[in-house]
mmCIF file of C-alpha atoms in Angstrom:
data_model
loop_
_atom_site.group_PDB
_atom_site.id
_atom_site.type_symbol
_atom_site.label_atom_id
_atom_site.label_comp_id
_atom_site.label_asym_id
_atom_site.label_seq_id
_atom_site.Cartn_x
_atom_site.Cartn_y
_atom_site.Cartn_z
ATOM 1 C CA UNK A 1 -3.473 11.624 -31.806
ATOM 2 C CA UNK A 2 -0.673 12.337 -34.237
ATOM 3 C CA UNK A 3 2.710 13.234 -32.850
ATOM 4 C CA UNK A 4 4.633 16.002 -34.639
ATOM 5 C CA UNK A 5 8.227 15.608 -35.831
ATOM 6 C CA UNK A 6 10.662 15.859 -32.927
ATOM 7 C CA UNK A 7 8.059 14.795 -30.343
ATOM 8 C CA UNK A 8 10.078 11.686 -29.405
ATOM 9 C CA UNK A 9 13.503 13.371 -29.255
ATOM 10 C CA UNK A 10 14.994 13.046 -25.768
ATOM 11 C CA UNK A 11 15.627 16.262 -23.837
ATOM 12 C CA UNK A 12 17.109 16.907 -20.394
ATOM 13 C CA UNK A 13 14.755 18.163 -17.678
ATOM 14 C CA UNK A 14 14.584 21.959 -17.539
ATOM 15 C CA UNK A 15 13.939 21.917 -13.794
ATOM 16 C CA UNK A 16 14.545 19.150 -11.269
ATOM 17 C CA UNK A 17 11.488 17.164 -10.236
ATOM 18 C CA UNK A 18 9.836 18.733 -7.195
ATOM 19 C CA UNK A 19 9.806 15.491 -5.232
ATOM 20 C CA UNK A 20 9.089 11.792 -5.156
ATOM 21 C CA UNK A 21 5.748 10.213 -5.928
ATOM 22 C CA UNK A 22 3.240 9.610 -3.164
ATOM 23 C CA UNK A 23 4.236 6.035 -2.269
ATOM 24 C CA UNK A 24 1.004 5.412 -0.349
ATOM 25 C CA UNK A 25 -1.008 6.432 -3.422
ATOM 26 C CA UNK A 26 1.024 4.015 -5.553
ATOM 27 C CA UNK A 27 0.412 1.159 -3.115
ATOM 28 C CA UNK A 28 -3.303 2.014 -3.025
ATOM 29 C CA UNK A 29 -3.468 2.065 -6.829
ATOM 30 C CA UNK A 30 -1.824 -1.341 -7.205
ATOM 31 C CA UNK A 31 -4.126 -2.762 -4.506
ATOM 32 C CA UNK A 32 -7.238 -1.241 -6.106
ATOM 33 C CA UNK A 33 -6.260 -2.671 -9.509
ATOM 34 C CA UNK A 34 -5.428 -6.042 -7.911
ATOM 35 C CA UNK A 35 -1.939 -6.162 -9.443
ATOM 36 C CA UNK A 36 -0.753 -9.666 -8.625
ATOM 37 C CA UNK A 37 0.684 -12.819 -10.128
ATOM 38 C CA UNK A 38 3.723 -12.468 -12.386
ATOM 39 C CA UNK A 39 4.345 -8.738 -12.919
ATOM 40 C CA UNK A 40 6.856 -7.078 -15.238
ATOM 41 C CA UNK A 41 8.139 -3.650 -14.272
ATOM 42 C CA UNK A 42 9.597 -1.772 -17.229
ATOM 43 C CA UNK A 43 11.168 0.849 -14.953
ATOM 44 C CA UNK A 44 12.442 -1.146 -11.987
ATOM 45 C CA UNK A 45 9.819 -0.930 -9.241
ATOM 46 C CA UNK A 46 10.347 -2.553 -5.890
ATOM 47 C CA UNK A 47 8.222 -4.746 -3.619
ATOM 48 C CA UNK A 48 7.842 -1.746 -1.282
ATOM 49 C CA UNK A 49 5.472 -0.236 -3.867
ATOM 50 C CA UNK A 50 2.879 -2.876 -2.927
ATOM 51 C CA UNK A 51 0.838 -3.476 0.217
ATOM 52 C CA UNK A 52 1.018 -7.149 -0.735
ATOM 53 C CA UNK A 53 3.805 -7.814 -3.242
ATOM 54 C CA UNK A 54 2.865 -9.843 -6.322
ATOM 55 C CA UNK A 55 3.864 -13.492 -6.567
ATOM 56 C CA UNK A 56 6.787 -12.495 -8.808
ATOM 57 C CA UNK A 57 8.020 -9.003 -9.640
ATOM 58 C CA UNK A 58 10.405 -8.973 -12.608
ATOM 59 C CA UNK A 59 12.378 -5.773 -13.182
ATOM 60 C CA UNK A 60 13.332 -5.210 -16.808
ATOM 61 C CA UNK A 61 17.076 -4.909 -17.200
ATOM 62 C CA UNK A 62 17.232 -3.054 -20.473
ATOM 63 C CA UNK A 63 15.578 -0.631 -22.835
ATOM 64 C CA UNK A 64 11.754 -0.798 -22.704
ATOM 65 C CA UNK A 65 11.695 0.281 -26.369
ATOM 66 C CA UNK A 66 13.612 -2.847 -27.445
ATOM 67 C CA UNK A 67 12.014 -6.267 -27.987
ATOM 68 C CA UNK A 68 11.232 -7.783 -24.589
ATOM 69 C CA UNK A 69 13.150 -10.993 -23.759
ATOM 70 C CA UNK A 70 10.069 -12.897 -22.557
ATOM 71 C CA UNK A 71 7.655 -15.366 -24.078
ATOM 72 C CA UNK A 72 4.127 -14.628 -25.230
ATOM 73 C CA UNK A 73 1.506 -14.289 -22.484
ATOM 74 C CA UNK A 74 4.158 -14.679 -19.768
ATOM 75 C CA UNK A 75 2.864 -11.955 -17.396
ATOM 76 C CA UNK A 76 -0.340 -11.079 -15.555
ATOM 77 C CA UNK A 77 0.427 -7.338 -15.437
ATOM 78 C CA UNK A 78 3.045 -4.816 -16.488
ATOM 79 C CA UNK A 79 4.042 -1.521 -14.885
ATOM 80 C CA UNK A 80 5.593 1.556 -16.463
ATOM 81 C CA UNK A 81 6.426 4.249 -13.928
ATOM 82 C CA UNK A 82 9.366 6.608 -13.999
ATOM 83 C CA UNK A 83 10.234 5.778 -17.606
ATOM 84 C CA UNK A 84 6.810 6.600 -19.077
ATOM 85 C CA UNK A 85 7.952 10.032 -20.249
ATOM 86 C CA UNK A 86 11.122 8.629 -21.819
ATOM 87 C CA UNK A 87 9.488 6.151 -24.197
ATOM 88 C CA UNK A 88 10.973 6.996 -27.588
ATOM 89 C CA UNK A 89 9.069 4.256 -29.419
ATOM 90 C CA UNK A 90 5.800 3.844 -27.484
ATOM 91 C CA UNK A 91 4.000 2.029 -30.322
ATOM 92 C CA UNK A 92 6.671 -0.697 -30.295
ATOM 93 C CA UNK A 93 6.818 -0.764 -26.486
ATOM 94 C CA UNK A 94 3.043 -1.106 -26.090
ATOM 95 C CA UNK A 95 2.936 -3.821 -28.791
ATOM 96 C CA UNK A 96 5.684 -5.768 -27.011
ATOM 97 C CA UNK A 97 3.959 -5.379 -23.636
ATOM 98 C CA UNK A 98 0.706 -6.613 -25.182
ATOM 99 C CA UNK A 99 2.572 -9.632 -26.542
ATOM 100 C CA UNK A 100 3.962 -10.638 -23.136
ATOM 101 C CA UNK A 101 0.672 -10.012 -21.262
ATOM 102 C CA UNK A 102 -1.962 -12.669 -20.787
ATOM 103 C CA UNK A 103 -5.456 -11.735 -22.053
ATOM 104 C CA UNK A 104 -7.042 -9.412 -19.493
ATOM 105 C CA UNK A 105 -3.630 -8.427 -18.096
ATOM 106 C CA UNK A 106 -3.162 -4.734 -17.423
ATOM 107 C CA UNK A 107 -0.458 -2.288 -18.354
ATOM 108 C CA UNK A 108 -0.370 0.461 -15.709
ATOM 109 C CA UNK A 109 1.523 3.686 -16.467
ATOM 110 C CA UNK A 110 2.154 6.153 -13.649
ATOM 111 C CA UNK A 111 3.860 9.522 -13.416
ATOM 112 C CA UNK A 112 4.148 12.666 -11.326
ATOM 113 C CA UNK A 113 4.264 16.288 -12.441
ATOM 114 C CA UNK A 114 8.047 16.445 -12.620
ATOM 115 C CA UNK A 115 10.850 14.281 -13.918
ATOM 116 C CA UNK A 116 14.547 13.922 -13.137
ATOM 117 C CA UNK A 117 15.650 11.883 -16.144
ATOM 118 C CA UNK A 118 15.599 12.787 -19.832
ATOM 119 C CA UNK A 119 12.141 12.664 -21.396
ATOM 120 C CA UNK A 120 10.796 12.972 -24.900
ATOM 121 C CA UNK A 121 10.289 16.556 -26.055
ATOM 122 C CA UNK A 122 6.502 16.272 -26.256
ATOM 123 C CA UNK A 123 6.292 14.921 -22.708
ATOM 124 C CA UNK A 124 8.561 17.638 -21.342
ATOM 125 C CA UNK A 125 6.450 20.359 -22.975
ATOM 126 C CA UNK A 126 3.115 19.009 -21.680
ATOM 127 C CA UNK A 127 1.337 19.681 -18.408
ATOM 128 C CA UNK A 128 -0.199 16.876 -16.303
ATOM 129 C CA UNK A 129 -3.451 16.806 -18.299
ATOM 130 C CA UNK A 130 -1.466 16.737 -21.534
ATOM 131 C CA UNK A 131 0.621 13.823 -20.265
ATOM 132 C CA UNK A 132 -2.537 11.894 -19.416
ATOM 133 C CA UNK A 133 -3.740 12.523 -22.989
ATOM 134 C CA UNK A 134 -0.375 11.362 -24.361
ATOM 135 C CA UNK A 135 -0.499 8.045 -22.493
ATOM 136 C CA UNK A 136 -4.162 7.539 -23.395
ATOM 137 C CA UNK A 137 -3.144 8.086 -27.041
ATOM 138 C CA UNK A 138 -0.417 5.446 -26.687
ATOM 139 C CA UNK A 139 -3.093 2.968 -25.567
ATOM 140 C CA UNK A 140 -5.507 4.031 -28.316
ATOM 141 C CA UNK A 141 -2.812 3.425 -30.949
ATOM 142 C CA UNK A 142 -2.130 -0.058 -29.527
ATOM 143 C CA UNK A 143 -5.028 -2.105 -30.850
ATOM 144 C CA UNK A 144 -4.301 -4.964 -28.442
ATOM 145 C CA UNK A 145 -5.574 -2.942 -25.460
ATOM 146 C CA UNK A 146 -9.110 -2.045 -24.505
ATOM 147 C CA UNK A 147 -10.141 1.490 -23.596
ATOM 148 C CA UNK A 148 -7.744 3.263 -21.244
ATOM 149 C CA UNK A 149 -8.772 4.584 -17.861
ATOM 150 C CA UNK A 150 -7.005 7.337 -15.941
ATOM 151 C CA UNK A 151 -7.059 8.725 -12.448
ATOM 152 C CA UNK A 152 -5.310 11.211 -10.182
ATOM 153 C CA UNK A 153 -4.140 9.289 -7.144
ATOM 154 C CA UNK A 154 -3.255 11.115 -3.960
ATOM 155 C CA UNK A 155 -3.514 9.366 -0.626
ATOM 156 C CA UNK A 156 -4.898 11.000 2.480
ATOM 157 C CA UNK A 157 -1.923 9.861 4.557
ATOM 158 C CA UNK A 158 0.965 9.798 2.105
ATOM 159 C CA UNK A 159 3.452 12.479 1.278
ATOM 160 C CA UNK A 160 4.930 13.334 -2.058
ATOM 161 C CA UNK A 161 3.874 14.485 -5.489
ATOM 162 C CA UNK A 162 0.440 13.779 -6.908
ATOM 163 C CA UNK A 163 0.428 10.515 -8.820
ATOM 164 C CA UNK A 164 -1.279 10.175 -12.191
ATOM 165 C CA UNK A 165 -2.198 6.727 -13.489
ATOM 166 C CA UNK A 166 -3.348 5.533 -16.905
ATOM 167 C CA UNK A 167 -4.081 1.851 -17.512
ATOM 168 C CA UNK A 168 -5.827 -0.577 -19.831
ATOM 169 C CA UNK A 169 -6.320 -4.313 -20.108
ATOM 170 C CA UNK A 170 -5.166 -6.473 -22.985
ATOM 171 C CA UNK A 171 -8.091 -7.579 -25.091
ATOM 172 C CA UNK A 172 -9.020 -11.228 -24.744
#
């Protein structure tokens, strides 16, 4: 997928997000994917997003588009939630995440239908299916990751917006 000029320009949300993500669906997703060990969160997740918190959850304090201040193969998994739509340099971000992941480690990107923070123009203009295609394209452009998988996650007991997830494992 090629991105047209202006795609990665940040824009303010046209409408406020309709609500928060389905927290139960997020916990179920992380449990189903067995997210554990040392986990980097690019967008500042919390232990409450897990049924069983990972051994170590490190929240990134900085710009996910900048070089990450961690050593090679330092993490078992990485998460990109609320900031997925705001990635202005996804090729660099995905390359840096691949660098800090151990072989087989997953990058999991999640999002809901709305957003409260600025997002890139292309993200803001897309619908849910288009956003899934955008994130899948980010993975496809990052040669360090295997094929991406995606899923709509909505729990039977949770409340909140539908949760979309796209993930892939770092090639060994």
